[in-house]
Amino acid sequence: MSGWVKVAGLGPGAEAMVTDQVRAALAAATDVIGYIPYVARVAPREGLVLHPSDNRVELDRARHALDLAAEGRRAVIVSSGDPGVFAMAAALFEALEHRPDPGAFDIEILPGITAMLAAAARLGAPLGHDFCAINLSDNLKPWELIERRLRLAAEGGFAMAFYNPRAASRPGRFERVLDILREGCGPDRLISFARAVTTPDESLLTVTLGEARADMADMRTMVIVGTPDARRVGRFVYSPRSA
Amino acid sequence: MSGWVKVAGLGPGAEAMVTDQVRAALAAATDVIGYIPYVARVAPREGLVLHPSDNRVELDRARHALDLAAEGRRAVIVSSGDPGVFAMAAALFEALEHRPDPGAFDIEILPGITAMLAAAARLGAPLGHDFCAINLSDNLKPWELIERRLRLAAEGGFAMAFYNPRAASRPGRFERVLDILREGCGPDRLISFARAVTTPDESLLTVTLGEARADMADMRTMVIVGTPDARRVGRFVYSPRSA
């Protein structure tokens, strides 16, 4: 098979955070596949076919990329952030698993700056200690499992990074997350809302769990909870390395 | 204050994974500070002073950078990977906290591709579900806390990424980690050892916890444990998005 599939992380938004490795893959591609706003970040050029698709069709995208590779084409699936963190890499391997010849495909995952690390950098160093990354969407796992993981993360004194805070299928779910966190971490723990980091729409807010409200997060917000020792210094928030 | 401090992530090793943002900061710097092998990755040039230092002097480095900024110089502290993940960002804020005027400093954290995400990309998508990042070094926290977090992470079915698997101060500690993981996750769970990823020395190994041995990891190894559903496809390993 002369074609290939690369899954590339475009980072959080700023062009200066795209790696050369990802740029080189896009320059070599014949096809770019992905969610509409991510494909829109790729400059059109002669010989490059753009395949933007709507949200929640991850497996279709992955199958399409494998089909293209089998035809000898060079397909890049674009993700925001890092493709390995709640993004397209796992979906590609799910699709690959259903092929009779998974070993025949030339596949490469190209990492990027994932949203939690971009957000953490803008906030200071809230993930400067052991931490958990949890996807709050219950599209692909039971809500009860999310609640259990929140309690265990709180019990362990982990810092926490939450993806998709408002993607839960039923309203009131992020309110419930905040209640569980208040119960497990107390009202004084710092929580940060980092919206659209590295873009012109960026906004940053750090409050205590006692002050936190669900409407502080929307679909473009990363939510980060510090460790029990997390504190403010100047305009920053950080979780100390020691505990 | 006209000087500044930036803490820059150089990524896992490959030059193609350094962001333009980090390259621009290095081009604008008067001083580069960091652990010897990381400073060695910065090309010398006229007007740039390199300050390589030995391991375990993170706070000294941070104080030095703040002193330089106060003198009007432009200091970049270099970290491998991402500065916010078990690296220099938190140390800088610790040092800043001891200044009488923390708000007077111009500080920026520049994210990079952290080792666990570079390793995950080379392995497939072992962190494709909720995961924990744990530093196994007990230099700055009690060993008992590490053991407790391992048990909680196993109980929650998180994927896990371990930094510094062989940095624990006493021998036998990583053997103990493997015992706890076998107890909490069972012998069939997949564990990957990704050494020196993206460098010419790279090696990748995935085995079951039952087969894992402590000598599979050294100081340059990231260790990644998949979720309960993690499995192999072709030469890759991935944790499915659903659970």
Short mmCIF file of C-alpha atoms in Angstrom, two decimals:
data_model
loop_
_atom_site.label_atom_id
_atom_site.label_comp_id
_atom_site.label_asym_id
_atom_site.label_seq_id
_atom_site.Cartn_x
_atom_site.Cartn_y
_atom_site.Cartn_z
CA MET A 1 0.00 0.00 0.00
CA SER A 2 1.58 3.26 -1.14
CA GLY A 3 -0.99 5.52 0.54
CA TRP A 4 -0.98 6.51 4.19
CA VAL A 5 -2.99 8.03 7.01
CA LYS A 6 -1.59 10.54 9.47
CA VAL A 7 -3.62 11.90 12.36
CA ALA A 8 -2.32 15.38 13.09
CA GLY A 9 -2.81 17.65 16.10
CA LEU A 10 -3.30 21.30 15.12
CA GLY A 11 -2.86 22.53 18.69
CA PRO A 12 -5.24 24.84 20.54
CA GLY A 13 -5.67 27.48 17.83
CA ALA A 14 -2.61 29.70 17.44
CA GLU A 15 -0.63 29.02 14.26
CA ALA A 16 2.64 29.45 16.20
CA MET A 17 1.75 26.28 18.15
CA VAL A 18 1.51 24.00 15.11
CA THR A 19 4.62 21.82 14.82
CA ASP A 20 6.75 21.57 11.66
CA GLN A 21 6.00 17.86 11.65
CA VAL A 22 2.29 18.58 11.25
CA ARG A 23 2.91 21.26 8.62
CA ALA A 24 5.06 18.83 6.62
CA ALA A 25 2.29 16.20 6.73
CA LEU A 26 -0.28 18.73 5.48
CA ALA A 27 2.10 19.77 2.70
CA ALA A 28 2.47 16.13 1.59
CA ALA A 29 -1.24 15.24 1.83
CA THR A 30 -3.65 14.66 -1.02
CA ASP A 31 -6.66 14.69 1.32
CA VAL A 32 -7.51 16.40 4.61
CA ILE A 33 -10.37 15.03 6.69
CA GLY A 34 -11.90 16.41 9.88
CA TYR A 35 -14.47 18.40 11.75
CA ILE A 36 -15.45 21.54 9.80
CA PRO A 37 -13.68 24.18 11.94
CA TYR A 38 -10.43 22.19 12.00
CA VAL A 39 -10.37 21.59 8.23
CA ALA A 40 -11.02 25.33 7.86
CA ARG A 41 -7.60 25.92 9.45
CA VAL A 42 -5.85 24.18 6.52
CA ALA A 43 -4.96 26.44 3.58
CA PRO A 44 -6.47 25.17 0.30
CA ARG A 45 -4.01 24.43 -2.51
CA GLU A 46 -4.07 22.75 -5.89
CA GLY A 47 -4.06 18.97 -5.59
CA LEU A 48 -5.41 18.96 -2.04
CA VAL A 49 -8.97 17.73 -1.45
CA LEU A 50 -10.60 19.00 1.74
CA HIS A 51 -13.24 16.78 3.37
CA PRO A 52 -14.90 18.75 6.17
CA SER A 53 -17.52 16.85 8.16
CA ASP A 54 -19.90 17.56 11.01
CA ASN A 55 -19.35 16.68 14.64
CA ARG A 56 -19.87 13.13 16.01
CA VAL A 57 -18.96 11.22 12.84
CA GLU A 58 -15.51 10.22 14.07
CA LEU A 59 -15.75 6.61 12.89
CA ASP A 60 -16.99 7.62 9.44
CA ARG A 61 -14.02 9.96 9.10
CA ALA A 62 -11.61 7.24 10.18
CA ARG A 63 -13.06 4.71 7.69
CA HIS A 64 -12.90 7.30 4.94
CA ALA A 65 -9.22 7.97 5.64
CA LEU A 66 -8.43 4.23 5.57
CA ASP A 67 -10.31 3.86 2.26
CA LEU A 68 -8.32 6.73 0.79
CA ALA A 69 -5.02 5.20 1.94
CA ALA A 70 -6.03 1.87 0.40
CA GLU A 71 -6.51 3.74 -2.91
CA GLY A 72 -2.96 5.05 -2.65
CA ARG A 73 -3.84 8.52 -1.39
CA ARG A 74 -2.17 10.43 1.43
CA ALA A 75 -4.81 11.32 4.01
CA VAL A 76 -4.36 13.58 7.01
CA ILE A 77 -7.08 13.53 9.65
CA VAL A 78 -6.88 16.82 11.53
CA SER A 79 -7.72 17.15 15.23
CA SER A 80 -7.55 20.23 17.36
CA GLY A 81 -5.10 19.92 20.24
CA ASP A 82 -3.49 16.49 20.37
CA PRO A 83 -5.09 13.63 18.41
CA GLY A 84 -4.41 11.18 21.26
CA VAL A 85 -6.39 13.11 23.90
CA PHE A 86 -10.17 12.75 23.43
CA ALA A 87 -9.73 13.15 19.70
CA MET A 88 -9.35 11.21 16.45
CA ALA A 89 -6.44 8.79 17.11
CA ALA A 90 -8.48 6.26 19.11
CA ALA A 91 -11.32 6.48 16.55
CA LEU A 92 -8.87 5.61 13.78
CA PHE A 93 -7.69 2.49 15.61
CA GLU A 94 -11.30 1.48 16.24
CA ALA A 95 -11.92 1.66 12.50
CA LEU A 96 -8.62 -0.13 11.76
CA GLU A 97 -9.66 -3.01 14.00
CA HIS A 98 -12.53 -3.83 11.64
CA ARG A 99 -10.27 -4.19 8.59
CA PRO A 100 -9.12 -7.67 7.57
CA ASP A 101 -5.54 -6.37 7.15
CA PRO A 102 -4.82 -3.79 9.89
CA GLY A 103 -1.07 -4.38 9.62
CA ALA A 104 -1.07 -3.35 5.95
CA PHE A 105 -1.80 0.31 6.65
CA ASP A 106 0.89 2.97 6.96
CA ILE A 107 -0.34 5.02 9.92
CA GLU A 108 1.32 7.75 11.96
CA ILE A 109 -0.01 9.85 14.85
CA LEU A 110 1.46 13.36 15.01
CA PRO A 111 1.13 14.91 18.45
CA GLY A 112 0.05 18.47 19.12
CA ILE A 113 -0.38 20.86 22.03
CA THR A 114 -3.52 19.59 23.73
CA ALA A 115 -6.03 22.07 25.16
CA MET A 116 -5.31 21.32 28.81
CA LEU A 117 -1.61 22.08 28.43
CA ALA A 118 -2.26 25.27 26.46
CA ALA A 119 -4.79 26.34 29.09
CA ALA A 120 -2.47 25.42 31.95
CA ALA A 121 0.33 27.48 30.39
CA ARG A 122 -1.91 30.55 30.09
CA LEU A 123 -3.10 30.12 33.70
CA GLY A 124 0.35 29.45 35.22
CA ALA A 125 1.03 25.86 36.27
CA PRO A 126 -2.20 24.38 37.70
CA LEU A 127 -1.18 20.91 36.43
CA GLY A 128 2.28 21.14 38.03
CA HIS A 129 1.66 18.01 40.10
CA ASP A 130 0.04 14.60 39.49
CA PHE A 131 -3.17 15.11 37.54
CA CYS A 132 -6.13 13.43 35.82
CA ALA A 133 -7.64 14.27 32.45
CA ILE A 134 -11.34 13.45 32.28
CA ASN A 135 -13.76 13.86 29.38
CA LEU A 136 -17.07 14.98 30.92
CA SER A 137 -19.06 13.96 27.86
CA ASP A 138 -21.25 10.90 28.44
CA ASN A 139 -21.68 10.14 24.74
CA LEU A 140 -19.38 7.13 24.96
CA LYS A 141 -19.40 6.10 28.62
CA PRO A 142 -21.95 5.88 31.41
CA TRP A 143 -22.45 9.02 33.48
CA GLU A 144 -21.99 6.98 36.67
CA LEU A 145 -18.41 6.20 35.62
CA ILE A 146 -17.66 9.91 35.26
CA GLU A 147 -19.01 10.59 38.77
CA ARG A 148 -16.95 7.73 40.19
CA ARG A 149 -13.77 9.02 38.55
CA LEU A 150 -14.41 12.53 39.87
CA ARG A 151 -14.68 11.17 43.41
CA LEU A 152 -11.53 9.06 43.08
CA ALA A 153 -9.56 11.97 41.60
CA ALA A 154 -10.69 14.20 44.47
CA GLU A 155 -9.82 11.52 47.03
CA GLY A 156 -6.32 11.22 45.55
CA GLY A 157 -5.61 14.95 45.68
CA PHE A 158 -4.95 14.97 41.94
CA ALA A 159 -5.14 18.16 39.92
CA MET A 160 -7.83 17.67 37.26
CA ALA A 161 -8.39 18.80 33.69
CA PHE A 162 -11.90 18.49 32.27
CA TYR A 163 -12.61 18.34 28.56
CA ASN A 164 -16.13 18.96 27.19
CA PRO A 165 -17.61 20.40 30.38
CA ARG A 166 -20.91 21.30 28.69
CA ALA A 167 -21.18 18.38 26.26
CA ALA A 168 -23.06 16.09 28.61
CA SER A 169 -26.27 14.99 26.99
CA ARG A 170 -28.55 16.19 29.77
CA PRO A 171 -28.73 19.66 31.32
CA GLY A 172 -27.64 20.04 34.92
CA ARG A 173 -24.73 17.63 34.55
CA PHE A 174 -21.95 20.16 34.94
CA GLU A 175 -23.75 21.56 38.03
CA ARG A 176 -23.57 18.00 39.37
CA VAL A 177 -19.82 17.88 38.59
CA LEU A 178 -19.29 21.04 40.61
CA ASP A 179 -21.31 19.60 43.52
CA ILE A 180 -19.20 16.43 43.55
CA LEU A 181 -16.01 18.49 43.44
CA ARG A 182 -17.15 20.73 46.30
CA GLU A 183 -17.97 17.63 48.34
CA GLY A 184 -14.65 15.94 47.56
CA CYS A 185 -12.31 18.94 47.55
CA GLY A 186 -14.01 21.53 49.77
CA PRO A 187 -15.20 25.02 48.83
CA ASP A 188 -11.76 26.69 48.91
CA ARG A 189 -10.11 24.64 46.15
CA LEU A 190 -9.17 26.72 43.11
CA ILE A 191 -10.89 26.03 39.79
CA SER A 192 -10.00 27.75 36.52
CA PHE A 193 -12.08 28.31 33.39
CA ALA A 194 -9.90 28.83 30.33
CA ARG A 195 -11.93 29.63 27.23
CA ALA A 196 -10.69 29.59 23.62
CA VAL A 197 -7.06 29.75 24.72
CA THR A 198 -4.50 31.20 22.29
CA THR A 199 -7.31 32.62 20.09
CA PRO A 200 -8.57 36.24 19.95
CA ASP A 201 -11.60 35.12 22.04
CA GLU A 202 -9.45 33.89 24.94
CA SER A 203 -10.71 34.49 28.47
CA LEU A 204 -9.32 33.21 31.76
CA LEU A 205 -11.07 33.02 35.13
CA THR A 206 -9.96 31.44 38.40
CA VAL A 207 -12.33 31.20 41.38
CA THR A 208 -12.86 28.88 44.34
CA LEU A 209 -15.15 25.88 44.05
CA GLY A 210 -17.49 27.72 46.42
CA GLU A 211 -17.73 30.55 43.90
CA ALA A 212 -17.86 28.38 40.75
CA ARG A 213 -21.02 28.36 38.63
CA ALA A 214 -21.84 26.06 35.74
CA ASP A 215 -22.34 28.96 33.34
CA MET A 216 -18.66 29.86 33.69
CA ALA A 217 -17.96 27.04 31.17
CA ASP A 218 -19.17 26.61 27.61
CA MET A 219 -18.22 24.29 24.75
CA ARG A 220 -14.91 26.10 24.19
CA THR A 221 -13.80 26.02 27.84
CA MET A 222 -11.16 23.85 29.51
CA VAL A 223 -11.82 23.51 33.22
CA ILE A 224 -8.84 22.88 35.50
CA VAL A 225 -8.94 22.14 39.22
CA GLY A 226 -5.72 22.57 41.20
CA THR A 227 -4.31 20.24 43.85
CA PRO A 228 -5.17 20.81 47.54
CA ASP A 229 -2.07 23.05 47.74
CA ALA A 230 -2.77 25.06 44.57
CA ARG A 231 -2.61 28.81 45.09
CA ARG A 232 -2.36 32.15 43.37
CA VAL A 233 0.82 34.11 42.82
CA GLY A 234 0.45 37.42 41.01
CA ARG A 235 -2.02 36.87 38.17
CA PHE A 236 -1.18 33.17 38.00
CA VAL A 237 -2.36 29.97 39.67
CA TYR A 238 -0.11 26.99 40.27
CA SER A 239 -0.03 23.57 41.90
CA PRO A 240 3.28 23.18 43.79
CA ARG A 241 5.51 20.26 42.89
CA SER A 242 5.63 19.02 46.47
CA ALA A 243 2.78 17.53 48.50
CA MET B 1 10.56 46.00 34.44
CA SER B 2 11.67 45.67 30.80
CA GLY B 3 13.09 42.16 31.17
CA TRP B 4 11.07 38.99 31.05
CA VAL B 5 11.07 35.27 31.80
CA LYS B 6 9.59 32.68 29.48
CA VAL B 7 9.50 29.00 30.34
CA ALA B 8 9.65 27.08 27.09
CA GLY B 9 8.90 23.44 26.29
CA LEU B 10 11.33 21.93 23.79
CA GLY B 11 9.18 18.84 23.23
CA PRO B 12 10.39 15.24 23.45
CA GLY B 13 13.55 15.58 21.35
CA ALA B 14 12.82 15.89 17.62
CA GLU B 15 13.41 19.39 16.26
CA ALA B 16 10.26 19.08 14.10
CA MET B 17 8.23 19.06 17.33
CA VAL B 18 9.47 22.42 18.63
CA THR B 19 6.80 25.11 18.10
CA ASP B 20 7.47 28.41 16.29
CA GLN B 21 6.43 30.17 19.48
CA VAL B 22 9.30 28.54 21.36
CA ARG B 23 11.77 29.22 18.54
CA ALA B 24 10.75 32.90 18.54
CA ALA B 25 11.32 33.13 22.29
CA LEU B 26 14.79 31.60 21.96
CA ALA B 27 15.58 34.02 19.12
CA ALA B 28 14.60 36.98 21.33
CA ALA B 29 16.39 35.78 24.48
CA THR B 30 19.56 37.19 26.02
CA ASP B 31 19.89 34.22 28.41
CA VAL B 32 18.94 30.55 28.30
CA ILE B 33 18.78 28.62 31.55
CA GLY B 34 18.19 24.93 32.13
CA TYR B 35 19.35 21.40 32.73
CA ILE B 36 22.56 20.69 30.77
CA PRO B 37 21.11 18.39 28.04
CA TYR B 38 18.23 20.80 27.35
CA VAL B 39 20.45 23.88 27.07
CA ALA B 40 22.63 21.82 24.73
CA ARG B 41 19.68 21.72 22.29
CA VAL B 42 19.84 25.54 21.89
CA ALA B 43 22.17 26.79 19.13
CA PRO B 44 24.77 29.27 20.49
CA ARG B 45 24.79 32.73 18.92
CA GLU B 46 26.40 36.11 19.58
CA GLY B 47 24.63 37.97 22.38
CA LEU B 48 23.10 34.84 23.89
CA VAL B 49 24.41 33.62 27.25
CA LEU B 50 23.83 29.93 27.97
CA HIS B 51 23.49 28.89 31.62
CA PRO B 52 23.47 25.09 31.78
CA SER B 53 23.01 23.62 35.25
CA ASP B 54 22.91 20.19 36.83
CA ASN B 55 19.78 18.24 37.73
CA ARG B 56 17.75 18.96 40.89
CA VAL B 57 18.49 22.70 41.13
CA GLU B 58 15.11 23.79 39.76
CA LEU B 59 14.54 26.54 42.33
CA ASP B 60 18.03 27.98 41.83
CA ARG B 61 17.36 28.17 38.10
CA ALA B 62 14.02 29.88 38.67
CA ARG B 63 15.56 32.47 41.04
CA HIS B 64 18.34 33.11 38.56
CA ALA B 65 15.84 33.74 35.75
CA LEU B 66 13.86 36.18 37.92
CA ASP B 67 17.09 38.01 38.86
CA LEU B 68 18.00 38.33 35.20
CA ALA B 69 14.54 39.69 34.32
CA ALA B 70 14.83 42.22 37.14
CA GLU B 71 18.10 43.39 35.51
CA GLY B 72 16.24 43.94 32.22
CA ARG B 73 17.38 40.75 30.54
CA ARG B 74 15.23 38.35 28.53
CA ALA B 75 15.55 34.90 30.08
CA VAL B 76 14.21 31.64 28.67
CA ILE B 77 14.13 28.64 30.97
CA VAL B 78 14.11 25.55 28.80
CA SER B 79 12.33 22.34 29.76
CA SER B 80 12.06 19.16 27.79
CA GLY B 81 8.50 18.25 26.88
CA ASP B 82 5.99 20.70 28.32
CA PRO B 83 7.11 23.03 31.12
CA GLY B 84 3.79 22.60 32.95
CA VAL B 85 4.08 18.81 33.33
CA PHE B 86 6.60 17.78 36.01
CA ALA B 87 8.98 20.47 34.80
CA MET B 88 10.09 24.06 35.37
CA ALA B 89 6.83 26.09 35.32
CA ALA B 90 5.73 25.19 38.85
CA ALA B 91 9.29 25.79 40.14
CA LEU B 92 9.25 29.28 38.65
CA PHE B 93 6.01 30.15 40.46
CA GLU B 94 7.44 28.75 43.71
CA ALA B 95 10.39 31.12 43.34
CA LEU B 96 8.10 34.00 42.31
CA GLU B 97 6.05 33.54 45.48
CA HIS B 98 9.08 34.52 47.56
CA ARG B 99 9.54 37.87 45.79
CA PRO B 100 8.08 40.99 47.37
CA ASP B 101 6.65 42.06 43.98
CA PRO B 102 5.43 38.94 42.11
CA GLY B 103 3.02 40.99 40.00
CA ALA B 104 5.88 43.10 38.59
CA PHE B 105 7.39 40.27 36.55
CA ASP B 106 6.59 39.68 32.89
CA ILE B 107 6.23 35.90 32.72
CA GLU B 108 4.98 33.60 30.02
CA ILE B 109 4.75 29.80 29.87
CA LEU B 110 5.17 28.36 26.36
CA PRO B 111 3.74 24.85 26.07
CA GLY B 112 5.45 21.96 24.33
CA ILE B 113 4.75 18.35 23.37
CA THR B 114 5.05 16.54 26.68
CA ALA B 115 6.69 13.09 26.80
CA MET B 116 3.51 11.15 27.52
CA LEU B 117 1.76 12.53 24.42
CA ALA B 118 4.78 11.94 22.19
CA ALA B 119 5.05 8.40 23.57
CA ALA B 120 1.32 7.79 23.19
CA ALA B 121 1.46 8.93 19.56
CA ARG B 122 4.31 6.53 18.77
CA LEU B 123 2.49 3.65 20.50
CA GLY B 124 -0.93 4.34 18.98
CA ALA B 125 -3.55 5.84 21.31
CA PRO B 126 -3.09 4.29 24.76
CA LEU B 127 -4.31 7.54 26.39
CA GLY B 128 -7.43 7.68 24.21
CA HIS B 129 -9.71 7.62 27.26
CA ASP B 130 -9.68 9.28 30.72
CA PHE B 131 -6.17 9.10 32.14
CA CYS B 132 -3.88 10.06 35.02
CA ALA B 133 -0.35 11.43 34.82
CA ILE B 134 1.74 10.47 37.84
CA ASN B 135 5.35 11.37 38.63
CA LEU B 136 6.86 8.27 40.28
CA SER B 137 9.71 10.24 41.84
CA ASP B 138 9.42 10.60 45.59
CA ASN B 139 11.84 13.53 45.79
CA LEU B 140 9.02 16.00 46.51
CA LYS B 141 6.19 13.89 47.90
CA PRO B 142 5.83 10.93 50.24
CA TRP B 143 6.05 7.50 48.65
CA GLU B 144 2.81 6.50 50.38
CA LEU B 145 0.94 9.16 48.39
CA ILE B 146 2.25 7.66 45.13
CA GLU B 147 1.05 4.21 46.17
CA ARG B 148 -2.36 5.59 47.12
CA ARG B 149 -2.74 7.36 43.78
CA LEU B 150 -1.77 4.21 41.88
CA ARG B 151 -4.51 2.28 43.67
CA LEU B 152 -7.13 4.98 43.04
CA ALA B 153 -6.17 5.26 39.37
CA ALA B 154 -6.45 1.48 38.99
CA GLU B 155 -9.81 1.46 40.81
CA GLY B 156 -11.14 4.13 38.46
CA GLY B 157 -10.13 2.28 35.29
CA PHE B 158 -8.04 5.26 34.18
CA ALA B 159 -5.28 4.89 31.64
CA MET B 160 -2.03 5.98 33.31
CA ALA B 161 1.15 7.73 32.25
CA PHE B 162 4.16 7.48 34.54
CA TYR B 163 7.02 9.97 34.48
CA ASN B 164 10.37 9.18 36.11
CA PRO B 165 9.76 5.47 36.63
CA ARG B 166 13.33 4.86 37.84
CA ALA B 167 13.92 8.11 39.73
CA ALA B 168 12.58 6.88 43.06
CA SER B 169 15.24 7.32 45.70
CA ARG B 170 15.28 3.71 46.83
CA PRO B 171 15.77 0.62 44.68
CA GLY B 172 12.86 -1.76 44.35
CA ARG B 173 10.31 1.02 44.12
CA PHE B 174 9.36 0.48 40.49
CA GLU B 175 9.00 -3.26 41.20
CA ARG B 176 6.54 -2.20 43.91
CA VAL B 177 4.66 -0.03 41.37
CA LEU B 178 4.30 -3.03 39.07
CA ASP B 179 3.03 -5.18 41.97
CA ILE B 180 0.38 -2.58 42.87
CA LEU B 181 -0.69 -2.32 39.24
CA ARG B 182 -0.94 -6.10 38.87
CA GLU B 183 -3.06 -6.21 42.01
CA GLY B 184 -5.33 -3.35 40.90
CA CYS B 185 -5.54 -4.04 37.17
CA GLY B 186 -4.90 -7.77 36.81
CA PRO B 187 -2.10 -9.53 34.90
CA ASP B 188 -3.61 -9.08 31.42
CA ARG B 189 -3.67 -5.26 31.32
CA LEU B 190 -1.37 -3.82 28.66
CA ILE B 191 1.63 -1.72 29.73
CA SER B 192 3.96 0.08 27.31
CA PHE B 193 7.55 1.20 27.73
CA ALA B 194 8.45 4.03 25.37
CA ARG B 195 12.10 5.00 25.58
CA ALA B 196 13.70 8.16 24.16
CA VAL B 197 10.76 8.76 21.84
CA THR B 198 11.39 10.77 18.67
CA THR B 199 15.18 10.44 19.10
CA PRO B 200 17.55 8.03 17.29
CA ASP B 201 17.59 5.91 20.48
CA GLU B 202 13.84 5.34 20.46
CA SER B 203 12.51 1.93 21.47
CA LEU B 204 8.92 0.81 22.05
CA LEU B 205 7.71 -2.25 23.94
CA THR B 206 4.19 -3.31 24.92
CA VAL B 207 3.61 -6.31 27.19
CA THR B 208 1.01 -7.41 29.74
CA LEU B 209 1.41 -6.48 33.40
CA GLY B 210 2.03 -10.17 34.04
CA GLU B 211 5.04 -10.02 31.70
CA ALA B 212 6.31 -6.58 32.80
CA ARG B 213 9.69 -6.33 34.56
CA ALA B 214 11.17 -3.29 36.27
CA ASP B 215 14.27 -3.35 34.07
CA MET B 216 12.10 -2.57 31.04
CA ALA B 217 12.19 1.08 32.18
CA ASP B 218 15.11 3.41 32.68
CA MET B 219 15.48 7.15 33.24
CA ARG B 220 14.53 7.94 29.63
CA THR B 221 11.39 5.78 29.58
CA MET B 222 7.74 6.85 29.70
CA VAL B 223 5.54 4.07 31.03
CA ILE B 224 1.92 3.98 29.90
CA VAL B 225 -0.81 1.64 31.15
CA GLY B 226 -3.95 1.31 29.04
CA THR B 227 -7.54 1.24 30.27
CA PRO B 228 -9.23 -2.10 31.08
CA ASP B 229 -10.38 -2.22 27.42
CA ALA B 230 -7.02 -1.30 25.87
CA ARG B 231 -5.92 -3.67 23.13
CA ARG B 232 -3.55 -4.17 20.23
CA VAL B 233 -4.36 -3.56 16.59
CA GLY B 234 -1.58 -4.22 14.10
CA ARG B 235 1.63 -2.86 15.66
CA PHE B 236 -0.32 -0.36 17.77
CA VAL B 237 -2.01 -0.30 21.17
CA TYR B 238 -5.03 1.85 21.95
CA SER B 239 -7.57 2.56 24.67
CA PRO B 240 -11.04 2.77 23.07
CA ARG B 241 -13.03 5.97 23.56
CA SER B 242 -15.99 4.08 25.01
CA ALA B 243 -16.17 2.25 28.33
#
